[in-house]
Short mmCIF file of C-alpha atoms and ligand atoms in Angstrom, two decimals:
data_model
loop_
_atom_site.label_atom_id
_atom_site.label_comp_id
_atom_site.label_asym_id
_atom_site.label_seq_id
_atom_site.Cartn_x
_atom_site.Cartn_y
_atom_site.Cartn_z
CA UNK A 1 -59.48 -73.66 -69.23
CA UNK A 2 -59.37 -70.14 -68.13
CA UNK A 3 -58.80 -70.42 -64.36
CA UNK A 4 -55.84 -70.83 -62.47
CA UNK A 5 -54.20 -73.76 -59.94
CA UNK A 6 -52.34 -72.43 -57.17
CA UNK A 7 -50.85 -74.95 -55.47
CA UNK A 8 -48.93 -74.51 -51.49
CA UNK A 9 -46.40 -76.93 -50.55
CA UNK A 10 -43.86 -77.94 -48.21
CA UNK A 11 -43.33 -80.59 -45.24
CA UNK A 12 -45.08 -80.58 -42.43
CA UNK A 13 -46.01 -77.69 -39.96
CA UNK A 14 -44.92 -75.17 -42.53
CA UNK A 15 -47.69 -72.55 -42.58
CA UNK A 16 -49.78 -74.27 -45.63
CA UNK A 17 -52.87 -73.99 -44.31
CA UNK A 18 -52.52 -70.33 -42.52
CA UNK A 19 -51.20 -69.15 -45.63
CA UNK A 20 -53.52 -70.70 -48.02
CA UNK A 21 -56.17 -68.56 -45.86
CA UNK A 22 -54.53 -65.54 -46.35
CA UNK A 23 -53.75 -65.94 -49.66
CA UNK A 24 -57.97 -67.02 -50.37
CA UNK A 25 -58.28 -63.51 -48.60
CA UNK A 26 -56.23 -61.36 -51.30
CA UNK A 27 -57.92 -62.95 -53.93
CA UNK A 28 -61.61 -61.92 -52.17
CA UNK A 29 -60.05 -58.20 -52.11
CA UNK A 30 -59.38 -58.32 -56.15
CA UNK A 31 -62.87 -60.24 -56.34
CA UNK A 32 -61.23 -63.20 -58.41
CA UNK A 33 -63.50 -66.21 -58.10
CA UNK A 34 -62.04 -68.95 -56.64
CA UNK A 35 -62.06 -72.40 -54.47
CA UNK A 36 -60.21 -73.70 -51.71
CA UNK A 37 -59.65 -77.42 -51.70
CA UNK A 38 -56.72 -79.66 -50.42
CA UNK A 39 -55.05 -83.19 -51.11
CA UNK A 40 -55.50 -85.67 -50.31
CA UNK A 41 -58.79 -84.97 -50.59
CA UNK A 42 -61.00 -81.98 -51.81
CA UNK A 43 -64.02 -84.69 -52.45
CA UNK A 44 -66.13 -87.09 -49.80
CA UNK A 45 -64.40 -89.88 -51.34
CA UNK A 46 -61.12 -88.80 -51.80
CA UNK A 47 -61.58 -88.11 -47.78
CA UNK A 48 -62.06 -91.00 -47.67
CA UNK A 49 -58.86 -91.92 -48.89
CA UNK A 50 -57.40 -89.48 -47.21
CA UNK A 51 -58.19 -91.26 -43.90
CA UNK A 52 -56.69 -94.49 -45.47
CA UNK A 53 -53.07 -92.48 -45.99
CA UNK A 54 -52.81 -90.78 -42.52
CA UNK A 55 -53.84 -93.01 -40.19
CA UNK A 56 -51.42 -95.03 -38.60
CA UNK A 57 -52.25 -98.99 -38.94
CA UNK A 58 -50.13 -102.45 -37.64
CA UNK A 59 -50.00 -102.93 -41.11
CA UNK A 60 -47.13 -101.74 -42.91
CA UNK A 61 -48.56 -99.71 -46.26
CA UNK A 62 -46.33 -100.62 -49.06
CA UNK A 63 -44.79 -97.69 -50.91
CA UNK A 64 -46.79 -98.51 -54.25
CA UNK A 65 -50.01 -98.79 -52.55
CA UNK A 66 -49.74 -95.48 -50.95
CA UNK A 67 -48.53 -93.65 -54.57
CA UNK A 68 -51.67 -95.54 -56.57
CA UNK A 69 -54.16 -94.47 -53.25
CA UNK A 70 -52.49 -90.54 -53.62
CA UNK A 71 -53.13 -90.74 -57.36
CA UNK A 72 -56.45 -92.06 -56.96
CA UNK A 73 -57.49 -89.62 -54.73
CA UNK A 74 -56.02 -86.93 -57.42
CA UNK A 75 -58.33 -88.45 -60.33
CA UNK A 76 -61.22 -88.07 -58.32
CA UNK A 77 -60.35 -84.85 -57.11
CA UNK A 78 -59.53 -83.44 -60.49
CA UNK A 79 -62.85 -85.05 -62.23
CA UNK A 80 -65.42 -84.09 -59.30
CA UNK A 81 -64.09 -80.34 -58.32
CA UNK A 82 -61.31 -78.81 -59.75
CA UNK A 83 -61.65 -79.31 -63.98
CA UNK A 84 -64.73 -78.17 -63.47
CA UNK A 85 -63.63 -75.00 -61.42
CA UNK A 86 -61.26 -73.94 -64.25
CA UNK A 87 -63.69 -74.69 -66.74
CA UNK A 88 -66.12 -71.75 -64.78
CA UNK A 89 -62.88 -69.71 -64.78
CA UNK A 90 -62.83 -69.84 -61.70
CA UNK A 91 -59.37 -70.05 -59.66
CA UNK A 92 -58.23 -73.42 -57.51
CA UNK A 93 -55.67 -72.92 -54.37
CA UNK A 94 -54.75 -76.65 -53.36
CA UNK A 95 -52.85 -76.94 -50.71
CA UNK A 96 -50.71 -79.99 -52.09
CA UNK A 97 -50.85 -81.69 -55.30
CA UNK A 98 -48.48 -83.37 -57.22
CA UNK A 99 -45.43 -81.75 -56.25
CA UNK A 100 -46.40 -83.30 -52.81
CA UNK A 101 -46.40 -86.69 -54.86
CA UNK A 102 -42.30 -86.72 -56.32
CA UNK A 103 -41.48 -84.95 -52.74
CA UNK A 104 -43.01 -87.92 -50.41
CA UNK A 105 -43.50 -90.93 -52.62
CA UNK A 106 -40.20 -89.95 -54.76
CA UNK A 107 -37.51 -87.70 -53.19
CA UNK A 108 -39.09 -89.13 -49.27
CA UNK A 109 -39.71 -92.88 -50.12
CA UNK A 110 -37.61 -93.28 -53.22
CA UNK A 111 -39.92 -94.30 -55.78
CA UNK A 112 -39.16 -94.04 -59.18
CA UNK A 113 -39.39 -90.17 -60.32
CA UNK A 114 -40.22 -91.58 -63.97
CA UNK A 115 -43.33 -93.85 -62.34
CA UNK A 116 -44.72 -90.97 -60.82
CA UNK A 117 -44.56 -89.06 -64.31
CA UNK A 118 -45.78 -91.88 -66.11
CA UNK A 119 -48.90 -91.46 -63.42
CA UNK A 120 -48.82 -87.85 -63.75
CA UNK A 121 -49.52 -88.13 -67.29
CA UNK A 122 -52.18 -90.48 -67.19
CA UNK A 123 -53.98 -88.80 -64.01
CA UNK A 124 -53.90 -85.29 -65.52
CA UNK A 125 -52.96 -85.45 -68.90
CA UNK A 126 -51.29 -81.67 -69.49
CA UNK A 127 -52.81 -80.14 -66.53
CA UNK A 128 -50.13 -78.78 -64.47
CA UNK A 129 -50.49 -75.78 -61.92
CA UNK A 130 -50.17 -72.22 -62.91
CA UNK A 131 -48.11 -71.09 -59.66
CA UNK A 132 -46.62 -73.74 -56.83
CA UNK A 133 -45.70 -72.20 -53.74
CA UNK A 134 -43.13 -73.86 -51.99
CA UNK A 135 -42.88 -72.96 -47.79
CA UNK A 136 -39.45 -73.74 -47.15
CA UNK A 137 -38.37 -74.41 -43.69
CA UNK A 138 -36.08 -76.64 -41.41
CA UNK A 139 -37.73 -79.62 -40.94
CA UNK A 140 -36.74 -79.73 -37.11
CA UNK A 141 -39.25 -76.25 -37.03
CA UNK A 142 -41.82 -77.91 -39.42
CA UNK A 143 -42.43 -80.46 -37.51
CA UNK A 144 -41.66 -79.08 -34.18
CA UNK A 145 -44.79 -77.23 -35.27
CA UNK A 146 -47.06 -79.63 -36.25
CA UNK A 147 -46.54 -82.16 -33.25
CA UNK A 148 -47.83 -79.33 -30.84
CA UNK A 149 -51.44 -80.05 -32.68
CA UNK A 150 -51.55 -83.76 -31.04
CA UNK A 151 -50.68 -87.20 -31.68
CA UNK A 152 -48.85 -87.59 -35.35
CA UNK A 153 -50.39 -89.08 -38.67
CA UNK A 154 -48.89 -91.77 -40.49
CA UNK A 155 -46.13 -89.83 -42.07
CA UNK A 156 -45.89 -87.44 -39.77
CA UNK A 157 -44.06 -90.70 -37.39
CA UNK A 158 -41.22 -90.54 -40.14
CA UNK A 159 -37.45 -89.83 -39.07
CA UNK A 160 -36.09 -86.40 -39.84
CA UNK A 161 -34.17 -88.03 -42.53
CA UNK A 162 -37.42 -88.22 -44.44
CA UNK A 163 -38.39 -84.79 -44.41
CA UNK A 164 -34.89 -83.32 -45.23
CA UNK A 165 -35.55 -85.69 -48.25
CA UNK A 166 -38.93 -84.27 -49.08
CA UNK A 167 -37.52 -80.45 -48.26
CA UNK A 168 -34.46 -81.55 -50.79
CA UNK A 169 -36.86 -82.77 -53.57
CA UNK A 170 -39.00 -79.31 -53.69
CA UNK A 171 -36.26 -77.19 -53.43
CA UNK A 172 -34.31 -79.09 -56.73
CA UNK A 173 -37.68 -78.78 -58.40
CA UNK A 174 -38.18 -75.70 -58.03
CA UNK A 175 -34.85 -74.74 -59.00
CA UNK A 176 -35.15 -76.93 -62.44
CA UNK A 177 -38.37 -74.76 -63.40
CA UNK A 178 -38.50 -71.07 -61.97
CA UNK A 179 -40.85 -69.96 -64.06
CA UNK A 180 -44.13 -72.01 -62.03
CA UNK A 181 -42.21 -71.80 -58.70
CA UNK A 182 -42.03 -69.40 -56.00
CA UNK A 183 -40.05 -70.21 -52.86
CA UNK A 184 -40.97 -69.00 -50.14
CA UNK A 185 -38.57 -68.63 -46.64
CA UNK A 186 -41.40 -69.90 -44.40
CA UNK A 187 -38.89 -69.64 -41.25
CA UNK A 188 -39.56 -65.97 -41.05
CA UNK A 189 -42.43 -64.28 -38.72
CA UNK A 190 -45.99 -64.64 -40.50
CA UNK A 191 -46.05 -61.24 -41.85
CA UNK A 192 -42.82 -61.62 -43.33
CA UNK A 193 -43.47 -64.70 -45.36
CA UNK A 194 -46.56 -62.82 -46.38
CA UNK A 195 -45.81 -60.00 -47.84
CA UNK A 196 -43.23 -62.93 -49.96
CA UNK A 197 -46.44 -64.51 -51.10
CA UNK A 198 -47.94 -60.86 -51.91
CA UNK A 199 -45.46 -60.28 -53.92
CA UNK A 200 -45.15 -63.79 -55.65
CA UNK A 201 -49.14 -63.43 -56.37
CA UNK A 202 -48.32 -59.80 -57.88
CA UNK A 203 -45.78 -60.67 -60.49
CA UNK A 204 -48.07 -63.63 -60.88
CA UNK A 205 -51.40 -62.24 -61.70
CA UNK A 206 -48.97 -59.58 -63.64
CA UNK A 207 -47.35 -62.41 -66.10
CA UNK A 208 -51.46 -63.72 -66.11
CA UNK A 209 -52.73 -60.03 -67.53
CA UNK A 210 -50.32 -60.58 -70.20
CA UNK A 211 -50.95 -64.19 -71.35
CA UNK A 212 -54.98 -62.97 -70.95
CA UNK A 213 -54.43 -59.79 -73.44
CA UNK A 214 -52.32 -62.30 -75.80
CA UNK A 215 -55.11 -65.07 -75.79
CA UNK A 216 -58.42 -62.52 -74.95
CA UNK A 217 -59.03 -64.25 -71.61
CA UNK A 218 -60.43 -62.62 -68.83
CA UNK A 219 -58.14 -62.20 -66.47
CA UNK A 220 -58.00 -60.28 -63.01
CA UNK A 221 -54.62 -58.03 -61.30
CA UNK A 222 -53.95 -58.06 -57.61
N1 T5A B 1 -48.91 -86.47 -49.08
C1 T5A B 1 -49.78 -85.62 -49.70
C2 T5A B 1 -48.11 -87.34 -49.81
O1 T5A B 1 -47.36 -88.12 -49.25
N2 T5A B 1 -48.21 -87.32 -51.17
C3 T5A B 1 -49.06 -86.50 -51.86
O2 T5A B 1 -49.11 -86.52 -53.10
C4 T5A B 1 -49.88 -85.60 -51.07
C5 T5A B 1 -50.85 -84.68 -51.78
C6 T5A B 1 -51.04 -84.57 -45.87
C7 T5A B 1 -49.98 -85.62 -45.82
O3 T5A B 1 -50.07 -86.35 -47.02
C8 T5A B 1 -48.80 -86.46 -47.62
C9 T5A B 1 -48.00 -85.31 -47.09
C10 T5A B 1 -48.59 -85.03 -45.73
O4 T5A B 1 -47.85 -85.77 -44.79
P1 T5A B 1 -51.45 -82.31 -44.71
O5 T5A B 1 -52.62 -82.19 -43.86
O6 T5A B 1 -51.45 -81.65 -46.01
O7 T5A B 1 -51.09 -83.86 -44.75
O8 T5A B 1 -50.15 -81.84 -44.15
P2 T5A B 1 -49.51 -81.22 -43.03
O9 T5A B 1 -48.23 -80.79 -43.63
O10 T5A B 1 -49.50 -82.20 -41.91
O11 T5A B 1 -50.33 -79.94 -42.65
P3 T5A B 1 -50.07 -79.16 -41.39
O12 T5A B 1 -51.40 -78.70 -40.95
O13 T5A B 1 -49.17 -79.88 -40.43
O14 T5A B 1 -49.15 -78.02 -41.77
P4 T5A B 1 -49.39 -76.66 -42.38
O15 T5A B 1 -50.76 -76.53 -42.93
O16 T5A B 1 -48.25 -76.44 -43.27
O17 T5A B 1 -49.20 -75.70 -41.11
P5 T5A B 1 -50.22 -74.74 -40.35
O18 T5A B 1 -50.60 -73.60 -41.20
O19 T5A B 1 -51.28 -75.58 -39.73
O20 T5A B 1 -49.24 -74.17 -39.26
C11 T5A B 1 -48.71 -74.99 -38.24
C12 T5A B 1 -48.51 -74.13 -36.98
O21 T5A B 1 -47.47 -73.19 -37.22
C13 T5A B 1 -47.93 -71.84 -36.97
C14 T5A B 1 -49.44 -71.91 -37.13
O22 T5A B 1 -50.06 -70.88 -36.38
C15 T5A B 1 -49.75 -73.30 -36.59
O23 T5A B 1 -49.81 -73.28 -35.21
N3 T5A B 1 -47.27 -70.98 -37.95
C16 T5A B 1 -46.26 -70.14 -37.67
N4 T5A B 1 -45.60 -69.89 -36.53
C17 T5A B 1 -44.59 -68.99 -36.58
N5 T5A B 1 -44.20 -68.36 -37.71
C18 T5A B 1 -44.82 -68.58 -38.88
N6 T5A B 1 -44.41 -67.96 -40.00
C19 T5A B 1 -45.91 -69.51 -38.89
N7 T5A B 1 -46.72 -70.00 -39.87
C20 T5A B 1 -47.54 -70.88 -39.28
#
């Protein structure tokens, strides 16, 4: 596969989505082909499952139903759009994937780390993304930020515990492989944590020219 995944992370109310936007704009500039998608979601019926993960029920989801319904959604995701996007070459910004999955499911609702490998394996097989972003911020800011949008989603009702859990998770995975991550201080002022991403993207698409040359891929420069 010649494209790339970029995937954006973080907990809630971090800037994912402004950023993501931003970051879909630089690669316009460089005229780099690429897609936007999300997860959950990205297809109509991974949407669909979406719905089934956020909304808030009387029903108590258990903690295994709601990692096989995230890894569902991820198999049809990766089948219907975004195989087929690298396969075109084209580049994939997602904002969440798997990293999402050992942060919530694992660090957030302590599920087995080695499960969600074991699932990460089957799901994907060896496709894992290029460059994760990580948007690191307090979670009292995060989601101080996202309840001003309205009433909260399903996890977006969890204690702060949870998300200092989820925050803890990224950050020690990032740590353990430095190479794919880029952490970014999301608590700064937007132009701030931009020109962090800029930069991320440049040394990025940089260490990308290289591996291109080395395997005669095309390959673009920001
Ligand atoms: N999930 C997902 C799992 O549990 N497991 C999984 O495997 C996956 C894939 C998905 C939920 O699903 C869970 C995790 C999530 O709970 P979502 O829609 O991806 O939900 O997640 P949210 O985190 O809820 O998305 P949000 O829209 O809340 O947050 P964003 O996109 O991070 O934030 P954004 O860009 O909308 O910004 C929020 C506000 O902050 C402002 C923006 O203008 C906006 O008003 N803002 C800033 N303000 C000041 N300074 C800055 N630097 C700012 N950046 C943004």
């Amino acid at each position: 596969m010649s494209g790339r995944l970029i995937t954006v992370e973080g907990i809630e109310g971090v800037g994912k989505t402004t950023n993501i936007n931003w970051i879909c704009e630089c690669l316009a500039e460089q005229g780099i082909p690429f897609i936007q998608s999300r997860e959950p979601g990205g297809t109509a019926l991974a949407e669909e499952i979406r719905q089934l993960l956020l909304t808030p029920r009387d029903e108590k989801m258990s903690d295994l139903t709601e990692l096989l319904l995230v890894f569902a959604a991820r198999a049809q995701h990766l089948h219907q759009l975004i195989e087929p996007a690298l396969l075109r070459g084209e580049w994939v910004v997602c904002d969440r994937f798997t990293d999402a999955t050992y942060a919530y499911q694992g660090g957030g609702r302590g599920l087995d780390m080695s499960l969600i490998a074991a699932l990460e394996d089957l799901v994907q097989d060896k496709l894992r993304p290029d460059l994760t972003l990580i948007l690191d911020i307090e979670p009292a800011v995060g989601l101080a930020r996202a309840h001003q949008r309205g009433a909260p989603d399903r996890f977006e009702q969890e204690a702060i515990s949870f998300f200092t859990r989820v925050r803890q998770t990224y950050l020690e995975r990032a740590q353990a492989a430095p190479d794919r991550y880029l952490i970014v201080d999301a608590g700064k002022p937007l132009v701030d944590v931009q020109a962090q991403i800029r930069a991320g993207l440049h040394q990025f698409c940089q260490r990308s020219v290289s591996r291109a040359q080395a395997t005669a891929e095309p390959h673009h420069g920001l």
